[in-house]
């Protein structure tokens, strides 16, 4: 079965500094990977995806993610963090249902705290 | 476009009572998902519909949870009877059907926070 792991429960970074939120994956076949963000008392919002192609994927709000096949990683990055980026971030992988359609497996989440 | 609507936002019940949640997906979205998000964990898929058919309910505790999606639009998720471990946020999401080689992102509602006393 497909899975993702987010090794850090929380990441703290100073405003203006670059940030990285880590994700590693375990899949059979080609990986389809995603990042979502969740603000307090809200649902998840899609940030970006990796399906195929360039290893550096650009997404919403200035975020990008780097796909690394040899390290089975898909880390989320941003060159300059904002206080408003403080939220819960989820990595996800696409899996196949018993009916042959797609479903998504989410990691446990990483809380990002950007300090002013 | 209007987002995914969920109600109620909050619900408090005692164990062994029943509860129902409602979801109205984005217009035209054929795929609808119900997730359970326990505090400190990622969302766990409970059930996935494509139009009004179930395509995955492998993690739905069928002895107490049920869901339906009549006419392929709105959906309700029910718990009867509730247990303490059901305390969680229940998220509904919807997406367009994926085209060949494409990914359609999921759009999430703000969830229903369920507390079991």
mmCIF file of C-alpha atoms in Angstrom:
data_model
loop_
_atom_site.group_PDB
_atom_site.id
_atom_site.type_symbol
_atom_site.label_atom_id
_atom_site.label_comp_id
_atom_site.label_asym_id
_atom_site.label_seq_id
_atom_site.Cartn_x
_atom_site.Cartn_y
_atom_site.Cartn_z
ATOM 1 C CA UNK A 1 0.000 0.000 0.000
ATOM 2 C CA UNK A 2 1.066 3.551 -0.621
ATOM 3 C CA UNK A 3 2.072 5.698 2.341
ATOM 4 C CA UNK A 4 3.707 8.975 3.273
ATOM 5 C CA UNK A 5 5.576 9.959 6.406
ATOM 6 C CA UNK A 6 6.086 13.403 7.877
ATOM 7 C CA UNK A 7 8.919 13.019 10.381
ATOM 8 C CA UNK A 8 8.468 16.382 12.097
ATOM 9 C CA UNK A 9 5.456 17.224 14.249
ATOM 10 C CA UNK A 10 6.414 20.895 14.299
ATOM 11 C CA UNK A 11 8.764 23.203 12.425
ATOM 12 C CA UNK A 12 9.654 26.666 13.706
ATOM 13 C CA UNK A 13 11.183 29.265 11.428
ATOM 14 C CA UNK A 14 11.793 32.995 11.657
ATOM 15 C CA UNK A 15 9.878 35.275 9.322
ATOM 16 C CA UNK A 16 11.881 35.968 6.170
ATOM 17 C CA UNK A 17 13.924 32.774 6.465
ATOM 18 C CA UNK A 18 13.536 29.847 4.081
ATOM 19 C CA UNK A 19 11.346 26.998 5.269
ATOM 20 C CA UNK A 20 11.292 23.268 4.576
ATOM 21 C CA UNK A 21 8.606 20.795 5.622
ATOM 22 C CA UNK A 22 9.673 17.203 5.064
ATOM 23 C CA UNK A 23 7.794 14.301 3.520
ATOM 24 C CA UNK A 24 8.981 10.852 2.488
ATOM 25 C CA UNK A 25 6.935 8.347 0.539
ATOM 26 C CA UNK A 26 6.629 4.623 -0.020
ATOM 27 C CA UNK A 27 4.867 3.556 -3.205
ATOM 28 C CA UNK A 28 4.752 0.787 -5.716
ATOM 29 C CA UNK A 29 4.923 2.245 -9.192
ATOM 30 C CA UNK A 30 5.068 5.927 -10.046
ATOM 31 C CA UNK A 31 4.275 8.274 -7.174
ATOM 32 C CA UNK A 32 1.562 10.905 -7.364
ATOM 33 C CA UNK A 33 2.256 13.303 -4.496
ATOM 34 C CA UNK A 34 0.464 16.321 -3.067
ATOM 35 C CA UNK A 35 0.710 19.003 -0.421
ATOM 36 C CA UNK A 36 -2.278 20.501 1.392
ATOM 37 C CA UNK A 37 -2.471 23.234 4.048
ATOM 38 C CA UNK A 38 -4.999 23.496 6.868
ATOM 39 C CA UNK A 39 -5.686 26.692 8.810
ATOM 40 C CA UNK A 40 -7.405 26.520 12.227
ATOM 41 C CA UNK A 41 -11.020 25.375 12.074
ATOM 42 C CA UNK A 42 -10.907 25.129 8.292
ATOM 43 C CA UNK A 43 -10.749 22.345 5.754
ATOM 44 C CA UNK A 44 -7.639 21.452 3.778
ATOM 45 C CA UNK A 45 -6.546 23.543 0.804
ATOM 46 C CA UNK A 46 -4.619 22.150 -2.147
ATOM 47 C CA UNK A 47 -1.133 23.662 -2.582
ATOM 48 C CA UNK A 48 0.619 21.657 -5.281
ATOM 49 C CA UNK A 49 1.098 18.270 -6.877
ATOM 50 C CA UNK A 50 3.759 16.121 -8.498
ATOM 51 C CA UNK A 51 2.546 13.788 -11.224
ATOM 52 C CA UNK A 52 5.459 13.613 -13.619
ATOM 53 C CA UNK A 53 8.003 15.901 -15.238
ATOM 54 C CA UNK A 54 10.183 18.507 -13.523
ATOM 55 C CA UNK A 55 11.369 17.607 -10.072
ATOM 56 C CA UNK A 56 10.716 21.142 -8.810
ATOM 57 C CA UNK A 57 7.002 21.830 -8.629
ATOM 58 C CA UNK A 58 5.602 25.306 -8.051
ATOM 59 C CA UNK A 59 2.312 25.839 -6.242
ATOM 60 C CA UNK A 60 0.107 28.379 -4.528
ATOM 61 C CA UNK A 61 1.217 31.190 -2.176
ATOM 62 C CA UNK A 62 4.886 30.973 -3.261
ATOM 63 C CA UNK A 63 5.340 27.373 -2.143
ATOM 64 C CA UNK A 64 7.278 24.820 -4.123
ATOM 65 C CA UNK A 65 8.218 21.191 -3.584
ATOM 66 C CA UNK A 66 11.186 19.133 -4.665
ATOM 67 C CA UNK A 67 10.661 15.541 -5.773
ATOM 68 C CA UNK A 68 13.691 13.332 -5.150
ATOM 69 C CA UNK A 69 13.322 9.783 -6.417
ATOM 70 C CA UNK A 70 16.568 8.429 -4.963
ATOM 71 C CA UNK A 71 15.681 9.688 -1.480
ATOM 72 C CA UNK A 72 11.937 8.988 -1.901
ATOM 73 C CA UNK A 73 11.225 12.484 -0.648
ATOM 74 C CA UNK A 74 8.880 15.309 -1.563
ATOM 75 C CA UNK A 75 9.809 18.228 0.687
ATOM 76 C CA UNK A 76 7.781 21.443 0.724
ATOM 77 C CA UNK A 77 9.775 24.669 0.530
ATOM 78 C CA UNK A 78 9.398 28.410 0.486
ATOM 79 C CA UNK A 79 12.277 30.874 0.050
ATOM 80 C CA UNK A 80 10.957 33.435 2.532
ATOM 81 C CA UNK A 81 8.447 32.511 5.247
ATOM 82 C CA UNK A 82 5.559 34.745 6.298
ATOM 83 C CA UNK A 83 3.799 34.762 9.658
ATOM 84 C CA UNK A 84 0.601 34.019 7.732
ATOM 85 C CA UNK A 85 2.136 30.716 6.547
ATOM 86 C CA UNK A 86 1.698 29.358 10.076
ATOM 87 C CA UNK A 87 -0.638 26.386 9.678
ATOM 88 C CA UNK A 88 -0.807 22.591 9.527
ATOM 89 C CA UNK A 89 0.694 21.033 6.401
ATOM 90 C CA UNK A 90 -0.177 17.592 5.036
ATOM 91 C CA UNK A 91 1.629 15.515 2.481
ATOM 92 C CA UNK A 92 -0.518 13.010 0.567
ATOM 93 C CA UNK A 93 -0.097 10.201 -1.954
ATOM 94 C CA UNK A 94 -2.559 8.835 -4.455
ATOM 95 C CA UNK A 95 -3.624 5.217 -4.120
ATOM 96 C CA UNK A 96 -6.022 2.970 -6.023
ATOM 97 C CA UNK A 97 -9.349 1.891 -4.541
ATOM 98 C CA UNK A 98 -10.705 -1.625 -4.815
ATOM 99 C CA UNK A 99 -12.984 -0.255 -7.553
ATOM 100 C CA UNK A 100 -10.025 0.985 -9.574
ATOM 101 C CA UNK A 101 -10.596 4.675 -8.879
ATOM 102 C CA UNK A 102 -8.240 6.979 -7.000
ATOM 103 C CA UNK A 103 -8.113 7.807 -3.310
ATOM 104 C CA UNK A 104 -5.649 9.782 -1.204
ATOM 105 C CA UNK A 105 -3.576 8.775 1.807
ATOM 106 C CA UNK A 106 -2.542 11.663 4.062
ATOM 107 C CA UNK A 107 0.433 11.979 6.363
ATOM 108 C CA UNK A 108 0.095 12.883 10.029
ATOM 109 C CA UNK A 109 0.776 16.559 9.411
ATOM 110 C CA UNK A 110 3.465 19.060 10.364
ATOM 111 C CA UNK A 111 2.624 22.221 12.249
ATOM 112 C CA UNK A 112 4.559 25.175 10.853
ATOM 113 C CA UNK A 113 5.115 28.123 13.143
ATOM 114 C CA UNK A 114 6.611 31.269 11.616
ATOM 115 C CA UNK A 115 7.914 33.621 14.274
ATOM 116 C CA UNK A 116 7.874 37.389 13.781
ATOM 117 C CA UNK B 1 -17.715 29.351 -7.164
ATOM 118 C CA UNK B 2 -19.376 28.316 -3.926
ATOM 119 C CA UNK B 3 -17.310 25.924 -1.833
ATOM 120 C CA UNK B 4 -18.193 22.647 -0.152
ATOM 121 C CA UNK B 5 -20.831 23.285 2.495
ATOM 122 C CA UNK B 6 -21.053 21.231 5.666
ATOM 123 C CA UNK B 7 -23.406 21.367 8.622
ATOM 124 C CA UNK B 8 -23.489 21.518 11.510
ATOM 125 C CA UNK B 9 -20.099 23.041 12.339
ATOM 126 C CA UNK B 10 -20.123 21.680 15.867
ATOM 127 C CA UNK B 11 -22.002 18.874 17.586
ATOM 128 C CA UNK B 12 -21.853 17.571 21.137
ATOM 129 C CA UNK B 13 -23.623 14.321 22.015
ATOM 130 C CA UNK B 14 -23.422 11.626 24.629
ATOM 131 C CA UNK B 15 -22.073 8.182 23.855
ATOM 132 C CA UNK B 16 -24.592 5.756 22.431
ATOM 133 C CA UNK B 17 -26.589 8.602 20.858
ATOM 134 C CA UNK B 18 -26.850 9.024 17.121
ATOM 135 C CA UNK B 19 -25.713 11.926 14.951
ATOM 136 C CA UNK B 20 -25.847 12.919 11.294
ATOM 137 C CA UNK B 21 -23.719 15.248 9.208
ATOM 138 C CA UNK B 22 -24.640 16.850 5.921
ATOM 139 C CA UNK B 23 -22.484 17.826 2.961
ATOM 140 C CA UNK B 24 -23.281 19.755 -0.200
ATOM 141 C CA UNK B 25 -20.410 19.476 -2.695
ATOM 142 C CA UNK B 26 -19.377 21.959 -5.351
ATOM 143 C CA UNK B 27 -21.803 21.916 -8.250
ATOM 144 C CA UNK B 28 -20.751 19.459 -10.938
ATOM 145 C CA UNK B 29 -18.317 17.531 -8.756
ATOM 146 C CA UNK B 30 -18.964 13.842 -9.288
ATOM 147 C CA UNK B 31 -16.631 12.540 -6.589
ATOM 148 C CA UNK B 32 -17.406 13.051 -2.905
ATOM 149 C CA UNK B 33 -15.271 11.992 0.056
ATOM 150 C CA UNK B 34 -15.898 11.755 3.798
ATOM 151 C CA UNK B 35 -12.817 11.879 6.033
ATOM 152 C CA UNK B 36 -12.358 11.481 9.771
ATOM 153 C CA UNK B 37 -9.637 13.665 11.283
ATOM 154 C CA UNK B 38 -8.762 12.791 14.867
ATOM 155 C CA UNK B 39 -6.816 15.445 16.765
ATOM 156 C CA UNK B 40 -3.126 15.247 15.913
ATOM 157 C CA UNK B 41 -3.640 12.969 12.925
ATOM 158 C CA UNK B 42 -4.117 13.331 9.200
ATOM 159 C CA UNK B 43 -7.505 12.852 7.545
ATOM 160 C CA UNK B 44 -8.522 9.213 7.143
ATOM 161 C CA UNK B 45 -10.843 8.328 4.268
ATOM 162 C CA UNK B 46 -14.094 6.792 5.487
ATOM 163 C CA UNK B 47 -16.044 6.553 2.247
ATOM 164 C CA UNK B 48 -15.778 7.759 -1.334
ATOM 165 C CA UNK B 49 -18.648 8.171 -3.781
ATOM 166 C CA UNK B 50 -18.543 8.578 -7.515
ATOM 167 C CA UNK B 51 -21.889 10.070 -8.454
ATOM 168 C CA UNK B 52 -24.219 8.107 -6.166
ATOM 169 C CA UNK B 53 -22.187 4.879 -6.118
ATOM 170 C CA UNK B 54 -19.700 3.853 -3.440
ATOM 171 C CA UNK B 55 -16.175 3.256 -4.804
ATOM 172 C CA UNK B 56 -14.386 2.764 -1.476
ATOM 173 C CA UNK B 57 -15.678 2.196 2.051
ATOM 174 C CA UNK B 58 -12.937 -0.112 3.256
ATOM 175 C CA UNK B 59 -12.239 1.981 6.364
ATOM 176 C CA UNK B 60 -15.838 2.758 7.301
ATOM 177 C CA UNK B 61 -16.889 1.044 10.570
ATOM 178 C CA UNK B 62 -20.032 -0.352 9.062
ATOM 179 C CA UNK B 63 -21.482 -1.583 12.321
ATOM 180 C CA UNK B 64 -22.082 2.028 13.389
ATOM 181 C CA UNK B 65 -21.342 4.346 10.448
ATOM 182 C CA UNK B 66 -23.447 4.743 7.330
ATOM 183 C CA UNK B 67 -23.458 7.197 4.456
ATOM 184 C CA UNK B 68 -25.548 7.894 1.433
ATOM 185 C CA UNK B 69 -25.474 10.197 -1.536
ATOM 186 C CA UNK B 70 -28.906 10.415 -3.033
ATOM 187 C CA UNK B 71 -29.177 11.659 -6.625
ATOM 188 C CA UNK B 72 -25.390 12.016 -6.761
ATOM 189 C CA UNK B 73 -25.346 15.444 -5.094
ATOM 190 C CA UNK B 74 -25.742 15.971 -1.319
ATOM 191 C CA UNK B 75 -24.504 13.398 1.129
ATOM 192 C CA UNK B 76 -25.163 12.491 4.753
ATOM 193 C CA UNK B 77 -22.916 10.580 7.135
ATOM 194 C CA UNK B 78 -24.509 8.970 10.198
ATOM 195 C CA UNK B 79 -23.107 7.453 13.347
ATOM 196 C CA UNK B 80 -25.353 5.203 15.424
ATOM 197 C CA UNK B 81 -24.513 4.572 18.222
ATOM 198 C CA UNK B 82 -21.609 6.921 18.865
ATOM 199 C CA UNK B 83 -18.559 5.879 20.870
ATOM 200 C CA UNK B 84 -16.041 8.046 22.689
ATOM 201 C CA UNK B 85 -13.394 7.296 20.061
ATOM 202 C CA UNK B 86 -15.604 8.888 17.382
ATOM 203 C CA UNK B 87 -14.688 12.337 18.688
ATOM 204 C CA UNK B 88 -13.084 13.974 15.665
ATOM 205 C CA UNK B 89 -13.566 16.464 12.860
ATOM 206 C CA UNK B 90 -15.526 15.015 9.949
ATOM 207 C CA UNK B 91 -14.470 16.545 6.657
ATOM 208 C CA UNK B 92 -16.300 16.364 3.376
ATOM 209 C CA UNK B 93 -14.479 16.971 0.110
ATOM 210 C CA UNK B 94 -15.441 16.882 -3.540
ATOM 211 C CA UNK B 95 -13.666 16.847 -6.876
ATOM 212 C CA UNK B 96 -14.320 16.588 -10.568
ATOM 213 C CA UNK B 97 -13.866 13.199 -12.161
ATOM 214 C CA UNK B 98 -10.224 12.798 -13.181
ATOM 215 C CA UNK B 99 -9.584 12.935 -16.869
ATOM 216 C CA UNK B 100 -7.026 10.739 -18.526
ATOM 217 C CA UNK B 101 -3.613 11.499 -17.017
ATOM 218 C CA UNK B 102 -4.906 14.466 -15.011
ATOM 219 C CA UNK B 103 -5.436 15.104 -11.353
ATOM 220 C CA UNK B 104 -8.420 16.969 -10.041
ATOM 221 C CA UNK B 105 -7.668 18.485 -6.625
ATOM 222 C CA UNK B 106 -10.051 17.897 -3.768
ATOM 223 C CA UNK B 107 -11.973 20.858 -2.366
ATOM 224 C CA UNK B 108 -12.689 20.523 1.345
ATOM 225 C CA UNK B 109 -15.462 21.863 3.508
ATOM 226 C CA UNK B 110 -14.659 23.336 6.916
ATOM 227 C CA UNK B 111 -15.776 20.187 8.687
ATOM 228 C CA UNK B 112 -18.004 19.220 11.589
ATOM 229 C CA UNK B 113 -16.326 18.977 14.980
ATOM 230 C CA UNK B 114 -17.941 16.135 16.934
ATOM 231 C CA UNK B 115 -17.451 15.775 20.669
ATOM 232 C CA UNK B 116 -18.705 12.672 22.468
ATOM 233 C CA UNK B 117 -19.304 12.990 26.217
#
